[in-house]
Short mmCIF file of C-alpha atoms in Angstrom, two decimals:
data_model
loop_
_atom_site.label_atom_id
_atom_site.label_comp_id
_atom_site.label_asym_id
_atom_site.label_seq_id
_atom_site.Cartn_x
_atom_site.Cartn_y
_atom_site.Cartn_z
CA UNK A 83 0.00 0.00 0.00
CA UNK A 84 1.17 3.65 -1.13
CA UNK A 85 2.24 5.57 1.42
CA UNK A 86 0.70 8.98 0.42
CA UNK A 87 0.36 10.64 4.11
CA UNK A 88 1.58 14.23 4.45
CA UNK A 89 3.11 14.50 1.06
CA UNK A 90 0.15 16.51 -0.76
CA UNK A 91 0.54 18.90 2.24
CA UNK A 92 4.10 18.90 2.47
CA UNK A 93 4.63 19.36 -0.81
CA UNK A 94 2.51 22.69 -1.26
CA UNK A 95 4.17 24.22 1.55
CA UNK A 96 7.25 23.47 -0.13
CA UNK A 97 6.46 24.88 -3.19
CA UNK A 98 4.44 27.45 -2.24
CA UNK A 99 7.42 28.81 0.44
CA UNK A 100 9.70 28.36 -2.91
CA UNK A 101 7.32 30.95 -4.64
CA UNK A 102 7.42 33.54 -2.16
CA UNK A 103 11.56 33.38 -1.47
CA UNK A 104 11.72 33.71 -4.98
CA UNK A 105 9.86 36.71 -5.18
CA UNK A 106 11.59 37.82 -1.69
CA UNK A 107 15.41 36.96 -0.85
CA UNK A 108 16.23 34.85 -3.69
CA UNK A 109 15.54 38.21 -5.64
CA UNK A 110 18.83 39.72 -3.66
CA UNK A 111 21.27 37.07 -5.26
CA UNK A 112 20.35 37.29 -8.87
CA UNK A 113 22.30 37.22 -11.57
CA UNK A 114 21.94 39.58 -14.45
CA UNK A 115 18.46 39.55 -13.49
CA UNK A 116 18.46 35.82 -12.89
CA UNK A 117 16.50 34.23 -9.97
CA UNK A 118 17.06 30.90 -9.30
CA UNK A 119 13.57 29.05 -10.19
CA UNK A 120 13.55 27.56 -6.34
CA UNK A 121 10.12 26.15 -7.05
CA UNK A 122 10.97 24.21 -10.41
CA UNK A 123 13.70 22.23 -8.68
CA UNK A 124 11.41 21.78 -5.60
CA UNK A 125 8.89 20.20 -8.31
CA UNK A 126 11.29 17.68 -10.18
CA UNK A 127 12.34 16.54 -7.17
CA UNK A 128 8.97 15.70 -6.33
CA UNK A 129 7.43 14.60 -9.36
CA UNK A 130 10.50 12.22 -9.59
CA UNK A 131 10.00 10.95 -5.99
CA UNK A 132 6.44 10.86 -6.14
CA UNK A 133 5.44 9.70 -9.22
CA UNK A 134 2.82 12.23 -12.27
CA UNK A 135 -0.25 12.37 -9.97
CA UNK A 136 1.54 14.37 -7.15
CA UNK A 137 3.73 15.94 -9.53
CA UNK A 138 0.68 16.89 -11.59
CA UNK A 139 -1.17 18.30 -9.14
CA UNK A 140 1.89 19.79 -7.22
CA UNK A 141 2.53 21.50 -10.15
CA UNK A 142 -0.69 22.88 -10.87
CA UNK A 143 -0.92 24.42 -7.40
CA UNK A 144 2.64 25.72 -7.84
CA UNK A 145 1.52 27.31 -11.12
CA UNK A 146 -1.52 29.06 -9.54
CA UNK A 147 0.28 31.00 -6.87
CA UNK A 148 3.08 32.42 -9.18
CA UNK A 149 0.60 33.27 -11.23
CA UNK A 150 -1.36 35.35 -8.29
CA UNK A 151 2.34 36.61 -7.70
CA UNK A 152 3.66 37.86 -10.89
CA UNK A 153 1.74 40.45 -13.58
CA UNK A 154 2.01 36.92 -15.87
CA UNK A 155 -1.48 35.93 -17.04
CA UNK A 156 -3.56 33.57 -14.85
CA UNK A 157 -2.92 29.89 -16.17
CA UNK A 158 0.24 30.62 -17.67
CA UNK A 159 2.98 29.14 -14.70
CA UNK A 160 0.07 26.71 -14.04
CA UNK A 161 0.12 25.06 -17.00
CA UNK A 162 4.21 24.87 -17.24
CA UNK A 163 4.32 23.28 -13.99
CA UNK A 164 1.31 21.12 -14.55
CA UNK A 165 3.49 19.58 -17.62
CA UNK A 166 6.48 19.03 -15.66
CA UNK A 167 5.17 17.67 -12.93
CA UNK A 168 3.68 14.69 -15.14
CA UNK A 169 6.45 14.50 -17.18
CA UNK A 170 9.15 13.88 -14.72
CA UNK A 171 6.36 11.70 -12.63
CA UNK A 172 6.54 9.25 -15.63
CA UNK A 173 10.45 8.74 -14.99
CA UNK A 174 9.70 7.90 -10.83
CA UNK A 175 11.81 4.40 -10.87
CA UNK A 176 12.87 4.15 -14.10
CA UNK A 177 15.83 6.71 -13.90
CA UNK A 178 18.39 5.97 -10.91
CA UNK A 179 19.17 9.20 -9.49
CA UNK A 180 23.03 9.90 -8.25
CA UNK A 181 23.39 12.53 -5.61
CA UNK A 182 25.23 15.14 -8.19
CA UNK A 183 24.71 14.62 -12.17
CA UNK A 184 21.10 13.64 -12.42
CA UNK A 185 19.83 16.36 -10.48
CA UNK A 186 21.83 18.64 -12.57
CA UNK A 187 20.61 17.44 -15.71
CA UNK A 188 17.17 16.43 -14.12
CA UNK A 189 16.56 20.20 -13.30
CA UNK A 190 18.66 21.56 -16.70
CA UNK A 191 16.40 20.07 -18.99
CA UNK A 192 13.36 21.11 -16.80
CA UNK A 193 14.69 24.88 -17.19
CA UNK A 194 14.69 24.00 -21.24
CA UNK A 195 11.53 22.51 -21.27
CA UNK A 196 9.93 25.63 -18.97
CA UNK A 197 11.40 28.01 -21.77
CA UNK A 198 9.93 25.90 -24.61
CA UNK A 199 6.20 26.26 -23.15
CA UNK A 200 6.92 30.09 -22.35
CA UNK A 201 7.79 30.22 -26.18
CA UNK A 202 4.96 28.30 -27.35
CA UNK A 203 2.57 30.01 -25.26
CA UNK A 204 4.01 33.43 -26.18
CA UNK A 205 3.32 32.70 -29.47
CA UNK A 206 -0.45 30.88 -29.32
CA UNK A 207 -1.42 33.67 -26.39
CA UNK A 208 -0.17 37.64 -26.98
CA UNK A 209 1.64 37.82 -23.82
CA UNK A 210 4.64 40.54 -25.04
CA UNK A 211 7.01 39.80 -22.51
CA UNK A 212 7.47 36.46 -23.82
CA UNK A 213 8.27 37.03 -27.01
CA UNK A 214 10.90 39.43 -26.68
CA UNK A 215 12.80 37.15 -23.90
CA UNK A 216 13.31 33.48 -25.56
CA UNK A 217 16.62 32.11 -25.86
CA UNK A 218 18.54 35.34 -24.96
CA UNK A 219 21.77 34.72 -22.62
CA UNK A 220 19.17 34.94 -19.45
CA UNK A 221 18.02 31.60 -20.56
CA UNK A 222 21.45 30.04 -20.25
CA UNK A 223 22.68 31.85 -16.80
CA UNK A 224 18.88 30.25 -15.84
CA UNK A 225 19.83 26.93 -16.78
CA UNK A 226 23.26 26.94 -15.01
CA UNK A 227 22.08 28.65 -11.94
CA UNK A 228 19.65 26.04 -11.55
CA UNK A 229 21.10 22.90 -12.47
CA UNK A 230 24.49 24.22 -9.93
CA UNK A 231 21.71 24.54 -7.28
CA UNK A 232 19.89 20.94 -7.88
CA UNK A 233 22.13 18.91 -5.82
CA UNK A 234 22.08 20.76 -3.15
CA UNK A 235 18.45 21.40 -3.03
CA UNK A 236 18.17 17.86 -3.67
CA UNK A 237 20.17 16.63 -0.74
CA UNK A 238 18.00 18.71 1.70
CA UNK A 239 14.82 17.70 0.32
CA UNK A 240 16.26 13.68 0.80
CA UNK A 241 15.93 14.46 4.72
CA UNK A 242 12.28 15.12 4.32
CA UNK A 243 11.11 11.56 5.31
CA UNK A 244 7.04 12.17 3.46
CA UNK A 245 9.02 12.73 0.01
CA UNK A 246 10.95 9.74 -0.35
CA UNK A 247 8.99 6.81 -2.18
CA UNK A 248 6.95 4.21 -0.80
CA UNK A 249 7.72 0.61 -0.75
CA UNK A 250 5.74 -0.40 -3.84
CA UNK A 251 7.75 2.63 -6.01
CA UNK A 252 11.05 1.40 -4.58
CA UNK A 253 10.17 -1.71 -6.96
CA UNK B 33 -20.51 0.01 -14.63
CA UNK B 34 -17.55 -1.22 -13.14
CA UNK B 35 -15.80 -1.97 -16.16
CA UNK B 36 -15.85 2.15 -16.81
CA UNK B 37 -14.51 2.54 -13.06
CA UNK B 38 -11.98 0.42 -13.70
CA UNK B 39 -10.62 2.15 -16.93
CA UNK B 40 -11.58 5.39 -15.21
CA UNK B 41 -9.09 4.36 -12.36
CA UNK B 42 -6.21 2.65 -14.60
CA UNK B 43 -5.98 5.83 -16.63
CA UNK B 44 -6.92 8.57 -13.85
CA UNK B 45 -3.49 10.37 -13.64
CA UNK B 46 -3.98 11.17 -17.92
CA UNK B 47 -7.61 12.22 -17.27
CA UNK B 48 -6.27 14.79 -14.57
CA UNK B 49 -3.04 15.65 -16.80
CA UNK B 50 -5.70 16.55 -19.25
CA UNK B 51 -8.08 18.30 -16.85
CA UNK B 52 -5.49 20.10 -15.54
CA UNK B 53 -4.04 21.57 -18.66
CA UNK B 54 -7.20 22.19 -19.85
CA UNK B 55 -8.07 24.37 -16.80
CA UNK B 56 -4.98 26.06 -17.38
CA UNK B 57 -5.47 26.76 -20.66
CA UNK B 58 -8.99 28.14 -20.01
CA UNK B 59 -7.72 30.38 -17.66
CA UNK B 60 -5.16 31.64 -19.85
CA UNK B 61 -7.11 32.80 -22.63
CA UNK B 62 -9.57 34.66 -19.96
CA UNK B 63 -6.87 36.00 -18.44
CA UNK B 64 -5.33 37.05 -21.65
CA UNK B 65 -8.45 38.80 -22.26
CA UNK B 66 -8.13 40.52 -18.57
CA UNK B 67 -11.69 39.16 -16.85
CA UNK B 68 -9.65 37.41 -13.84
CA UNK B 69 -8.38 40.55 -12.19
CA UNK B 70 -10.87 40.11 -9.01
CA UNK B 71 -8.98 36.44 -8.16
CA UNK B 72 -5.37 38.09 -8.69
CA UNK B 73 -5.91 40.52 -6.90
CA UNK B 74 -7.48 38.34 -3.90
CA UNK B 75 -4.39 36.09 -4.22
CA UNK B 76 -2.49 38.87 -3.94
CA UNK B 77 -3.58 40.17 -0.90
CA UNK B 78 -3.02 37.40 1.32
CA UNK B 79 0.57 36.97 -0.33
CA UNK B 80 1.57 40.03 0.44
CA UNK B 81 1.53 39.16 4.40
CA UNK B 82 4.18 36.90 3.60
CA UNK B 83 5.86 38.98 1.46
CA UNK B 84 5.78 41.86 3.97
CA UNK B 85 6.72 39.37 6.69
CA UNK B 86 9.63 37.60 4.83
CA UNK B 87 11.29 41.30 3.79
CA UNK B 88 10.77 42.65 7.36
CA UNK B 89 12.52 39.87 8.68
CA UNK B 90 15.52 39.70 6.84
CA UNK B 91 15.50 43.61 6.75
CA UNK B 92 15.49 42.94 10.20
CA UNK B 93 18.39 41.21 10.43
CA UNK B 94 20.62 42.96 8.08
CA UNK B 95 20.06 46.52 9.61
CA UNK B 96 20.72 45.15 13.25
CA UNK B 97 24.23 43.58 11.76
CA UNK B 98 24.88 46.69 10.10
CA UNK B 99 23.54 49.05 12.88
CA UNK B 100 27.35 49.11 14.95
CA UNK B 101 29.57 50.14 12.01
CA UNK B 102 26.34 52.72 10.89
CA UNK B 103 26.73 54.47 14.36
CA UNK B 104 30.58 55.15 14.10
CA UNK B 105 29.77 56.30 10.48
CA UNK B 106 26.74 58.50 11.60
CA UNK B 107 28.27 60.22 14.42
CA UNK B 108 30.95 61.44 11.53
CA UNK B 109 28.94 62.17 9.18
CA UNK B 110 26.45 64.56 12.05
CA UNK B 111 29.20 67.02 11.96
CA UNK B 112 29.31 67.45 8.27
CA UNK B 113 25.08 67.34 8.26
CA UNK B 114 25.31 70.59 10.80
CA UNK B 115 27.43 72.34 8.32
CA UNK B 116 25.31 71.68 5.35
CA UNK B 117 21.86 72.30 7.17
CA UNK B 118 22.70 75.64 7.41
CA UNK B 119 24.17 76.19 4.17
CA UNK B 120 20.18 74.77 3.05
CA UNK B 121 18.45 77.03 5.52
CA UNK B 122 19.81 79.93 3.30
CA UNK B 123 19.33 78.15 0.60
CA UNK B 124 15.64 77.76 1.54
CA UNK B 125 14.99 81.17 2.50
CA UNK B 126 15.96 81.86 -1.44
CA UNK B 127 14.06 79.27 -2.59
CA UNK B 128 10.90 80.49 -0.89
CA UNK B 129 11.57 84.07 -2.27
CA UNK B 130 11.65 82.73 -5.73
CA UNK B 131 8.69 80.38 -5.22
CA UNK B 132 6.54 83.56 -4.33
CA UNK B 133 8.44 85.71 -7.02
CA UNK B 134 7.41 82.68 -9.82
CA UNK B 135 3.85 82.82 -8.33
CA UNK B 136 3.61 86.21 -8.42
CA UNK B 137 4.67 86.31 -12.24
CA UNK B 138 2.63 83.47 -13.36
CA UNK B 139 -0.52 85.19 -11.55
CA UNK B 140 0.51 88.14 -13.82
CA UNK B 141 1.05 85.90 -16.87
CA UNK B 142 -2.69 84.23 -16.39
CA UNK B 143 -0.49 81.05 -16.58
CA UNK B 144 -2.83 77.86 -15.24
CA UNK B 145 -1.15 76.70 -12.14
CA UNK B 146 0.60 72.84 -12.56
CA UNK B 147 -0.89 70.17 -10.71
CA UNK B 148 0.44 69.58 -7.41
CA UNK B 149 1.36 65.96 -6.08
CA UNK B 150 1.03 64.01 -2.72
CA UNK B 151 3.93 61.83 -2.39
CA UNK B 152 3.05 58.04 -0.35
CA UNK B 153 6.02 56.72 0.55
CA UNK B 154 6.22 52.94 0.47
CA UNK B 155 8.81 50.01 0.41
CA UNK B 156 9.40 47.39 -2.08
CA UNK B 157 8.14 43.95 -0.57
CA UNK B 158 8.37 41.49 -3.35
CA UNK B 159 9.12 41.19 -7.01
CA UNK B 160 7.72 38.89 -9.55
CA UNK B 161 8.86 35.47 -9.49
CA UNK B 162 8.58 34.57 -12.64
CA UNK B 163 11.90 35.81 -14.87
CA UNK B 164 10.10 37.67 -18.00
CA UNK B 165 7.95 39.81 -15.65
CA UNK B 166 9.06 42.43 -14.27
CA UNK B 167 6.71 43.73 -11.37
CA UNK B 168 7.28 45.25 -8.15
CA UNK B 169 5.50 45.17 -5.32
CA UNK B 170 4.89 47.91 -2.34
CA UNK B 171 3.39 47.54 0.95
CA UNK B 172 0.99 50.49 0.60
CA UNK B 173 -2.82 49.47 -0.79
CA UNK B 174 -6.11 50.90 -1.42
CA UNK B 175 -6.50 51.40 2.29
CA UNK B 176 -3.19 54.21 2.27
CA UNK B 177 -4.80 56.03 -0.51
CA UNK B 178 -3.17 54.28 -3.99
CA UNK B 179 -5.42 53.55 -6.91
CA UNK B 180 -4.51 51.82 -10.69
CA UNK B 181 -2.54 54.00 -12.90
CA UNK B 182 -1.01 56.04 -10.45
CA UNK B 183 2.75 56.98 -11.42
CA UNK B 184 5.42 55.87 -8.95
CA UNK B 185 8.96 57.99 -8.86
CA UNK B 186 12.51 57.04 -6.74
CA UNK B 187 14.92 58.97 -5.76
CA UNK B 188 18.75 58.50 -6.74
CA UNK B 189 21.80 60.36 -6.29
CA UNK B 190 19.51 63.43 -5.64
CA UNK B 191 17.48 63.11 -8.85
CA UNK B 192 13.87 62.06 -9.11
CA UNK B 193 13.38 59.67 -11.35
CA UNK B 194 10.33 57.12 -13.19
CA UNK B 195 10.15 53.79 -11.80
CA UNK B 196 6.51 53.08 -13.84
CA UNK B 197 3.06 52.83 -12.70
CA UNK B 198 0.58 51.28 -10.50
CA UNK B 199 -1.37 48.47 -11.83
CA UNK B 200 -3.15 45.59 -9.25
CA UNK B 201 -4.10 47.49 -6.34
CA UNK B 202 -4.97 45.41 -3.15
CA UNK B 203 -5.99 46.54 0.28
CA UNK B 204 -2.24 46.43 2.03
CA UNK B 205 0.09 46.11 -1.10
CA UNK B 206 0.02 47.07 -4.73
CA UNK B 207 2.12 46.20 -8.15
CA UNK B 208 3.76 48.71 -9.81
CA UNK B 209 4.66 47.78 -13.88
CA UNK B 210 7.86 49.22 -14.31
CA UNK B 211 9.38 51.17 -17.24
CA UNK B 212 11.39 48.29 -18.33
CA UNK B 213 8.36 46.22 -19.14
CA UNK B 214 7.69 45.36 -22.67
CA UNK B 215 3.75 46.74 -22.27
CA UNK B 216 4.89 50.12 -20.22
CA UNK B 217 4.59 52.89 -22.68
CA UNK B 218 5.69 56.69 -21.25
CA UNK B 219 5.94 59.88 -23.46
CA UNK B 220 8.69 61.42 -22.82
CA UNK B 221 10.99 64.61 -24.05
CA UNK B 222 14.49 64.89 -24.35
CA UNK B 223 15.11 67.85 -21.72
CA UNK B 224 17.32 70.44 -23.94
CA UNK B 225 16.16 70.04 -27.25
CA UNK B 226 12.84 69.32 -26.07
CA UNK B 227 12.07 67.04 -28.71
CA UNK B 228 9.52 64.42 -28.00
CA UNK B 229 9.00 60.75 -28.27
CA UNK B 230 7.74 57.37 -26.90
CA UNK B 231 9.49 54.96 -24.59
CA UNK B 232 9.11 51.71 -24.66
CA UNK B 233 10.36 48.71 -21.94
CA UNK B 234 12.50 45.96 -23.54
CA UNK B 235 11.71 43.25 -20.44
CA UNK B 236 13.82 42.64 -17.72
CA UNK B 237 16.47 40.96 -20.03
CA UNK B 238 17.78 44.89 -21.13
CA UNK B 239 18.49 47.84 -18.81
CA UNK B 240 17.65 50.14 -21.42
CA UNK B 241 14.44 51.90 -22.84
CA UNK B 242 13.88 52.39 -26.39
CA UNK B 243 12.28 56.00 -26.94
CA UNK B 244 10.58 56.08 -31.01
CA UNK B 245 8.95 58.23 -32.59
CA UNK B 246 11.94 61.48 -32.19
CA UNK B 247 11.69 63.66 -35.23
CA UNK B 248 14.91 63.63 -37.16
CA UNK B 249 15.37 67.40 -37.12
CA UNK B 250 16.56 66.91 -33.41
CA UNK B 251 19.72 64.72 -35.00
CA UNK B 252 21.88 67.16 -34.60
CA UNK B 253 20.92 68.84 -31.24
CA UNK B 254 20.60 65.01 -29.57
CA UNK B 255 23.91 63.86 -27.98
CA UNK B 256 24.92 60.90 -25.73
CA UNK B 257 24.00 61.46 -22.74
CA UNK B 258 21.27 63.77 -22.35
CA UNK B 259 18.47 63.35 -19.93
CA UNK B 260 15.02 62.71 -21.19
CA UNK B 261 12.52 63.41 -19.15
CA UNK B 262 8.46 63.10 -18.93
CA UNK B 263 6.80 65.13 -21.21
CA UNK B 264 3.11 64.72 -19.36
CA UNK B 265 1.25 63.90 -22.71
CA UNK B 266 -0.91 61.01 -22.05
CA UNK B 267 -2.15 62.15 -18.28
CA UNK B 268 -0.33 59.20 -16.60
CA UNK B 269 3.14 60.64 -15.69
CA UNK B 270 3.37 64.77 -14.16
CA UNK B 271 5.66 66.35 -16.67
CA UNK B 272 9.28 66.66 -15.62
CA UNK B 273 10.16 63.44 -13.42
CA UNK B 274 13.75 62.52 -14.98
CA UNK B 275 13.59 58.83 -17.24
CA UNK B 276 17.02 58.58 -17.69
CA UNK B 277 20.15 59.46 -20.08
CA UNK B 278 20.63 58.59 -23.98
CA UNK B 279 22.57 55.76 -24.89
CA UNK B 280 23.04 55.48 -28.24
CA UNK B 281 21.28 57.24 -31.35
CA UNK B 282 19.78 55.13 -34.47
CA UNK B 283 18.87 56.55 -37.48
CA UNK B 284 18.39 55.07 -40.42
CA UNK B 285 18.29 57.17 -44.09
CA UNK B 286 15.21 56.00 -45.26
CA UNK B 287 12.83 56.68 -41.94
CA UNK B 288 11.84 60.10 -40.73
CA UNK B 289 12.04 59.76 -37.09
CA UNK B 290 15.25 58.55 -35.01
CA UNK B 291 15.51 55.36 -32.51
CA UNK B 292 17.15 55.90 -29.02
CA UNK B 293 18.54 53.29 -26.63
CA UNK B 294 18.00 55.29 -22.95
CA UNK B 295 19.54 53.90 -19.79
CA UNK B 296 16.65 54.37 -16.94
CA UNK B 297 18.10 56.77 -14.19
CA UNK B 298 16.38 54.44 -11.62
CA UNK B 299 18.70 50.94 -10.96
CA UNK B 300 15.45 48.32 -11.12
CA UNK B 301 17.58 45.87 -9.60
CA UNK B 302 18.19 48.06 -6.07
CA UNK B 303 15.19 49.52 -5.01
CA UNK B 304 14.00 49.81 -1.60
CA UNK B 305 11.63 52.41 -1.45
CA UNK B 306 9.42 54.69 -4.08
CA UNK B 307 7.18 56.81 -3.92
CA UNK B 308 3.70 56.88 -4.81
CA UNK B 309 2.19 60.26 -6.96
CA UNK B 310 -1.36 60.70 -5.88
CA UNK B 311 -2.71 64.55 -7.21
CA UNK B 312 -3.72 66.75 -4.40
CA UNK B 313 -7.35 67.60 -4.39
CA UNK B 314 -8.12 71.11 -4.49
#
């Protein structure tokens, strides 16, 4: 039997206190106006852990509140995260995770795939900051900044005893 | 019946995926549309607490670890203050001369008197967490006095300068769009040739503002670095609040009007506090 107690609730408060440093202190160590995307690596971690439903719904809720944050339209940051969080639920036990590379490249691609949507979207919706911000040199600081983060972020999150996988997942 | 259960539960986490980015969707060409402003703004609110709470806190701790070395620097810095304070109280006097001299003269002139401004003072909270935005936001709300579309200045090196405009409005904080932003718009006027023309935000990917629109003829009067400046066309901005200083000069044979790159006076990156312009009433 899954284990599921505490992690819906534990994971929000996660993500949610993610959200807010990032639009808080993590805004005083930016790099040429470069926040590191706290709640992004927050989500991998648990979609990976946790498997798509979680990392789905996670996601979703992550979305929502940087979208009540930021001036970006409502349903923008919901639907990015929404995607990730299935997408790197499908990989839960299929990839083996080392403390330091896969969470680099884990949270890398993430970062590339986060940029692709913002295109996309910039493109289907008229949202004008988009389209005058893809693939410029912020892009690639964003990338490194988070992927150098990852293992880090991903060794503290290892403590929290909820987010690590159930017996069944382990299989 | 149970059959559908069944391949309603095997295949749950795609019908939420789906759901989910459906919802998302949904929302996003509403919001694109701007009909969920009441939601945002409710979300707002109640982030702000933690906002507020977050920046006094580590405000907290930084002035107390800077408060020792500050008092050896103040008690310096009181003598040189004492000095200048009287060097401004004659300064003042003049000033208040000329202030009823100008009055005087404009009375005689039948010139319309300029609006006046209430400044609200307010500090920077939180900025947007998502990297193409670029908003800011204050911890003074409808309940201090600030409404939508209000201009907000800061104050550097002396000078006052543009920081953008208010545009969510909750009941303890607010958002300001800032110049930078690709949708903030601001006519403005360079300040000696007094040439006119539009800036424009470039995200928060640039520092600089592009201002269009700048009749040729002011080619040869336009230099690098001269000020441009507000020229109150549009009602937003008061007329006169310094933008920033030219950066480079673009123009191209076959247009009529010039293209200039203009570094904002204000540092986006740095600020603590702004200040809200709210017109007096009369």
């Amino acid at each position: 039997m899954k284990n599921n107690r505490g992690e819906y609730p534990i994971s929000f408060i996660l993500l949610i206190s993610a959200v807010i440093l990032e639009s808080t202190l993590l805004y005083k160590i930016k790099i040429s106006n470069v926040i590191p995307d706290l709640s992004l690596i927050v989500l991998v971690y648990i979609a990976y852990r946790k498997g798509s439903m979680t990392g789905q719904v996670t996601g979703f809720v992550t979305g929502i509140t940087e979208d009540i944050l930021s001036l970006s339209p409502m349903g923008l940051n919901a639907f990015i995260k929404t995607f990730i969080g299935y997408i790197y639920g499908i990989i839960q036990g299929n990839v083996f995770v080392d403390p330091l590379l896969m969470p680099i490249i884990l949270v890398a691609v993430a970062t590339l795939i986060k940029a692709l949507l913002l295109a996309v979207l910039g493109v289907v919706f008229p949202i004008p900051q988009i389209t005058t911000h893809f693939f410029t040199h912020d892009l690639w600081i964003s990338i490194l900044y988070n992927s150098l983060l990852a293992p880090f972020l991903f060794a503290l999150l290892n403590l929290i005893k909820v987010l690590k996988p159930g017996e069944k997942e382990i299989r | 019946m149970n059959k559908l259960n069944y391949t309603f539960f095997k295949h749950r986490k795609g019908y939420v995926f789906l759901v989910l980015l459906i919802s998302s969707l949904i929302m996003l060409g509403i919001s694109s549309r701007g009909f969920v402003k009441k939601p945002k703004e409710i979300g707002k609110s109640l982030f702000s607490y933690f906002d507020a709470g977050i920046t006094g806190i580590s405000n907290w701790f930084g002035e107390t670890w800077n408060s020792i070395s500050e008092l050896k620097r103040v008690r310096d810095e009181l003598a040189s203050v004492q000095e200048k304070l009287l060097e401004y109280e004659r300064l003042s006097r003049d000033i208040i001369e000329l202030k009823q001299e100008n009055a005087q003269l404009k009375e005689q002139l039948k010139l319309s008197k300029s609006l006046k401004y209430k400044q609200i003072a307010a500090e920077v909270i939180g900025h947007d967490p998502v990297v193409p935005f670029s908003s800011i936001i204050i911890n003074k709300g409808y309940k201090d006095g600030i409404k939508r579309e209000m201009p907000v200045v800061a104050y550097k090196s002396g000078l006052k300068g543009l920081v953008g405009k208010i545009v969510l409005v909750n009941r303890h904080s607010s958002t300001i769009l800032p110049l930078l932003d690709p949708s903030s718009y601001v006519a403005g006027r360079i300040q000696h040739n007094r040439y006119e023309g539009l800036l424009k935000g470039q995200g928060s990917g640039s520092p600089y503002l592009i201002m269009e629109y700048v009749k040729k003829a002011a080619l040869d009067t336009t230099h690098y670095g001269d000020t441009v400046i507000t020229s109150g066309l549009g009602g937003v901005y008061p007329k006169g609040i310094h933008i920033g200083r030219i950066r480079s000069i673009g123009s191209k044979s076959y247009e009529t009007s010039m293209i200039l790159k203009v570094e904002p006076i204000i540092d986006f990156g740095n600020i603590e506090y702004v200040f809200v312009l709210k017109k007096e009433d009369k």
